[in-house]
mmCIF file of C-alpha atoms in Angstrom:
data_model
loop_
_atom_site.group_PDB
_atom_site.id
_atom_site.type_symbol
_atom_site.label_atom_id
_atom_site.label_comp_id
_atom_site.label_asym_id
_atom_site.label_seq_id
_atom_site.Cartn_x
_atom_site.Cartn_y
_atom_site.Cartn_z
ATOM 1 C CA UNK A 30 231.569 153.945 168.348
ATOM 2 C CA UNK A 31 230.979 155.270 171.599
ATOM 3 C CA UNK A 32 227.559 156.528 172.883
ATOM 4 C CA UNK A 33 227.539 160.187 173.581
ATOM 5 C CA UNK A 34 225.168 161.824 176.125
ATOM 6 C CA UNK A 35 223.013 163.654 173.333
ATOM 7 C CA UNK A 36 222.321 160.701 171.825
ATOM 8 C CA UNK A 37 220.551 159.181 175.095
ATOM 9 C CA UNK A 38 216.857 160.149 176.482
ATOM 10 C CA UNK A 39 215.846 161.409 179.789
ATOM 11 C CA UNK A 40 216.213 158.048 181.062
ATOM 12 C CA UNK A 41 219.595 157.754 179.449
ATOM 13 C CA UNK A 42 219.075 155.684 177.529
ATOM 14 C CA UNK A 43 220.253 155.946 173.959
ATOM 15 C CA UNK A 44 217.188 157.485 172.056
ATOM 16 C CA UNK A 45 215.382 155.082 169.166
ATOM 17 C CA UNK A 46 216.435 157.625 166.390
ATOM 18 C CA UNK A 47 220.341 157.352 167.201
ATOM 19 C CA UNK A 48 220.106 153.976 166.452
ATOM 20 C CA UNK A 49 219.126 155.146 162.712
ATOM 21 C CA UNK A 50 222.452 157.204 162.367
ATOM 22 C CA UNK A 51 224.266 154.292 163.862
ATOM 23 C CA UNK A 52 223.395 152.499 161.088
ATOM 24 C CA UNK A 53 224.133 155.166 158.559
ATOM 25 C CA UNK A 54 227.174 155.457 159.942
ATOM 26 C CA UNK A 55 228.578 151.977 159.958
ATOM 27 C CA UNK A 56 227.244 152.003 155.900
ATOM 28 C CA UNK A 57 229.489 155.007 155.375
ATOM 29 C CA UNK A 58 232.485 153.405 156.862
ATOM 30 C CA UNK A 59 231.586 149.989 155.573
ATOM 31 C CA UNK A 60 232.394 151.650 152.186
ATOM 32 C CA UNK A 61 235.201 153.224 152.868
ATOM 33 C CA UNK A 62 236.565 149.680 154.192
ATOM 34 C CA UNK A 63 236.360 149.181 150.044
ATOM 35 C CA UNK A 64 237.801 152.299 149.108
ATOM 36 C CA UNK A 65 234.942 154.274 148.732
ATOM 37 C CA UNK A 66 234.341 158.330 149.736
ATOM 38 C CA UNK A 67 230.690 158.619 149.438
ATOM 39 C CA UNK A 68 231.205 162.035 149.104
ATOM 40 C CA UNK A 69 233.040 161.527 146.053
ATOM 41 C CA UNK A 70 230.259 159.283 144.875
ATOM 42 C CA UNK A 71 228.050 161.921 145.257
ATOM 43 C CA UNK A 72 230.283 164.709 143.889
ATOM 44 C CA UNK A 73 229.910 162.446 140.901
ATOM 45 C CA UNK A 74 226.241 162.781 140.682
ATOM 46 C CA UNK A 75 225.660 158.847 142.674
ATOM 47 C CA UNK A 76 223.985 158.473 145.226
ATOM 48 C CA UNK A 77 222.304 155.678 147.668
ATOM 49 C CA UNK A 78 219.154 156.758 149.257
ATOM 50 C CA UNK A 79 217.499 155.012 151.673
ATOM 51 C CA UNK A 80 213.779 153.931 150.853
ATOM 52 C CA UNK A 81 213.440 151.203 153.056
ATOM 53 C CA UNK A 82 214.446 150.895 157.004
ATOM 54 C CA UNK A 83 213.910 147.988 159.492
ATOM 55 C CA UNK A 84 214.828 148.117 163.036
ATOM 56 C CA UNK A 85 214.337 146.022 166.022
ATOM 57 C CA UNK A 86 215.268 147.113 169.525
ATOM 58 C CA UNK A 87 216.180 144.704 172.035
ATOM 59 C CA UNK A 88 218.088 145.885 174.577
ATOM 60 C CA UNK A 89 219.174 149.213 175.784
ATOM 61 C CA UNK A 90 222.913 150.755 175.380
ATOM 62 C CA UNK A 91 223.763 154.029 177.759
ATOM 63 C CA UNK A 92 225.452 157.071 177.503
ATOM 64 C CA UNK A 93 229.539 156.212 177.302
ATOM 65 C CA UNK A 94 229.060 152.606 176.214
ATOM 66 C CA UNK A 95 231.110 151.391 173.510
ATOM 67 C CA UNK A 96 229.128 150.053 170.193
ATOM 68 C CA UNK A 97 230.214 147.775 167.311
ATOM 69 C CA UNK A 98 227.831 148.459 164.297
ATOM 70 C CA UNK A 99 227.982 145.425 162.182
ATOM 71 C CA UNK A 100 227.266 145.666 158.422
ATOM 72 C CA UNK A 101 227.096 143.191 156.051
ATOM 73 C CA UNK A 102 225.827 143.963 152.414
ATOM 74 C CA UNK A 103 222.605 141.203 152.219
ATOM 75 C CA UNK A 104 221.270 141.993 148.931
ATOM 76 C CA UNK A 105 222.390 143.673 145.486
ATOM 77 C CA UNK A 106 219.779 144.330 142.792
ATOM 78 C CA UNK A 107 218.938 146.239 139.441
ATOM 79 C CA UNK A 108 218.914 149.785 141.034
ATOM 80 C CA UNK A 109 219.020 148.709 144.778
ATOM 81 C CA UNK A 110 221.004 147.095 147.495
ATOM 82 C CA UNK A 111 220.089 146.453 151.504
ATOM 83 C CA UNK A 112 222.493 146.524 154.329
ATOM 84 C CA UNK A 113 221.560 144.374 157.418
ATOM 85 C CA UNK A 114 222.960 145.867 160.377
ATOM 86 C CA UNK A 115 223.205 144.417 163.720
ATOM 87 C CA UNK A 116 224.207 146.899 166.774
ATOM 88 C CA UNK A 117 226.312 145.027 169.860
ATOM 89 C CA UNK A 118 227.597 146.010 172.898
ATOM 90 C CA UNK A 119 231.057 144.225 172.976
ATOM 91 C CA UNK A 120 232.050 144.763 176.497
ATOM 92 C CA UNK A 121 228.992 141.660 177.637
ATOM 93 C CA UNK A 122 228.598 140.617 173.858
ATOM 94 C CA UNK A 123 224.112 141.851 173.656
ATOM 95 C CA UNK A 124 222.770 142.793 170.855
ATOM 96 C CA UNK A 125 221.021 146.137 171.338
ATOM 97 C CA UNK A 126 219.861 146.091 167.740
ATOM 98 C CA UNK A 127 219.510 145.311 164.505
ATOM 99 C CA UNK A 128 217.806 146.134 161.816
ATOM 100 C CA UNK A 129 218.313 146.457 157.661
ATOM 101 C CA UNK A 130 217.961 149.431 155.162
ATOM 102 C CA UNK A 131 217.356 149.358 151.368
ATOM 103 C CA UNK A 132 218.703 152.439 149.472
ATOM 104 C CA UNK A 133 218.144 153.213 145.781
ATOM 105 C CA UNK A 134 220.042 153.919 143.136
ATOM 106 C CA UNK A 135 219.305 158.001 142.209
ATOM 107 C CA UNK A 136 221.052 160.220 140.035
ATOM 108 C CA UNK A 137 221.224 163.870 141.364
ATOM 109 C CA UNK A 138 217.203 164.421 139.909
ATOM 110 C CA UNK A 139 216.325 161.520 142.375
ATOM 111 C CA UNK A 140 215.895 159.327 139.099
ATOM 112 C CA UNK A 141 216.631 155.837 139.267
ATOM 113 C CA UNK A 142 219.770 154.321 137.682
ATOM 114 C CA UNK A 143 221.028 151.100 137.399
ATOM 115 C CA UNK A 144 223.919 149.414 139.396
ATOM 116 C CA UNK A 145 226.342 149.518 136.841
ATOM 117 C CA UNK A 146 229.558 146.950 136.472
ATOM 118 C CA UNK A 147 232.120 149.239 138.461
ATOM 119 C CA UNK A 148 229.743 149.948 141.518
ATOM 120 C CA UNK A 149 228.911 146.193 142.118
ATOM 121 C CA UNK A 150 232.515 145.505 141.702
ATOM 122 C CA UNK A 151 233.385 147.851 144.393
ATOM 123 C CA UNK A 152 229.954 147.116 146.380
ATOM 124 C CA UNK A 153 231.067 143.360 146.590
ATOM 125 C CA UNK A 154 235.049 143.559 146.924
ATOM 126 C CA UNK A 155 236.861 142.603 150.002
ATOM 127 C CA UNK A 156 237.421 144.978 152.561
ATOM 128 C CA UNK A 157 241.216 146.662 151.788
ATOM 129 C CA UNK A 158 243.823 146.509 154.748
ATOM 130 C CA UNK A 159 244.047 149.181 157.297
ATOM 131 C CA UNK A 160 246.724 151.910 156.030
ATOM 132 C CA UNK A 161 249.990 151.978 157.915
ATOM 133 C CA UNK A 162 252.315 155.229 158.411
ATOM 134 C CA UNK A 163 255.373 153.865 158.000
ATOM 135 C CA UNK A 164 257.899 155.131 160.865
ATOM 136 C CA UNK A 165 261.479 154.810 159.098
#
């Protein structure tokens, strides 16, 4: 992803809450890498809150610099899974941040389910190959 301007400070410097939706957005897309729309998750009445977040900061990104948001599923439990994260500037290789967020299990009352056989099948799949249009 690339950093937009109102995601920076007055120094521009991206601001220490973007980094937060960084990482909700690489979870989001790390999903739909398996073939999931967390919308239709959610439609469903599933849904992945987070109740835990970690981040470090360690070195700044700017406004217009290009991001890779790394995810990598670290942990799948009972009624809860965490997502470590690490944020990197690919055009000199630093890593800006990184950090790791624990989201529960809720139903649509924000009570607790269990992770049942068909979500931990998709949660720990392989990611699916990138759709083609075909041309012909």
């Amino acid at each position: 992803m690339r950093v937009r301007f109102g995601e920076t400070d007055l120094m521009g410097v991206v601001h220490h809450g973007s980094y937060v939706t960084y990482m909700e957005v690489g979870r989001v897309e790390w999903l739909r890498r398996r073939g999931v729309v967390y919308a239709e998750w959610a439609k469903s009445g599933l849904h992945l809150a987070v109740v835990e977040l970690t981040l470090r900061y360690l070195s700044p990104a700017r406004f217009d610099d290009e991001l890779d948001v790394e995810v990598l599923l670290a942990q799948v439990r009972a009624a809860s899974v965490r997502f470590d994260c690490r944020i990197v500037r690919p055009a000199d290789g630093v890593l800006c941040a990184e950090g790791s967020t624990r989201l529960a299990c809720v139903d649509d009352q924000q009570g607790l389910r269990r992770i049942g056989p068909e979500m931990s099948e998709v949660l720990t799949r392989a990611e699916e190959p990138p759709q083609t249009q075909d041309t012909a």
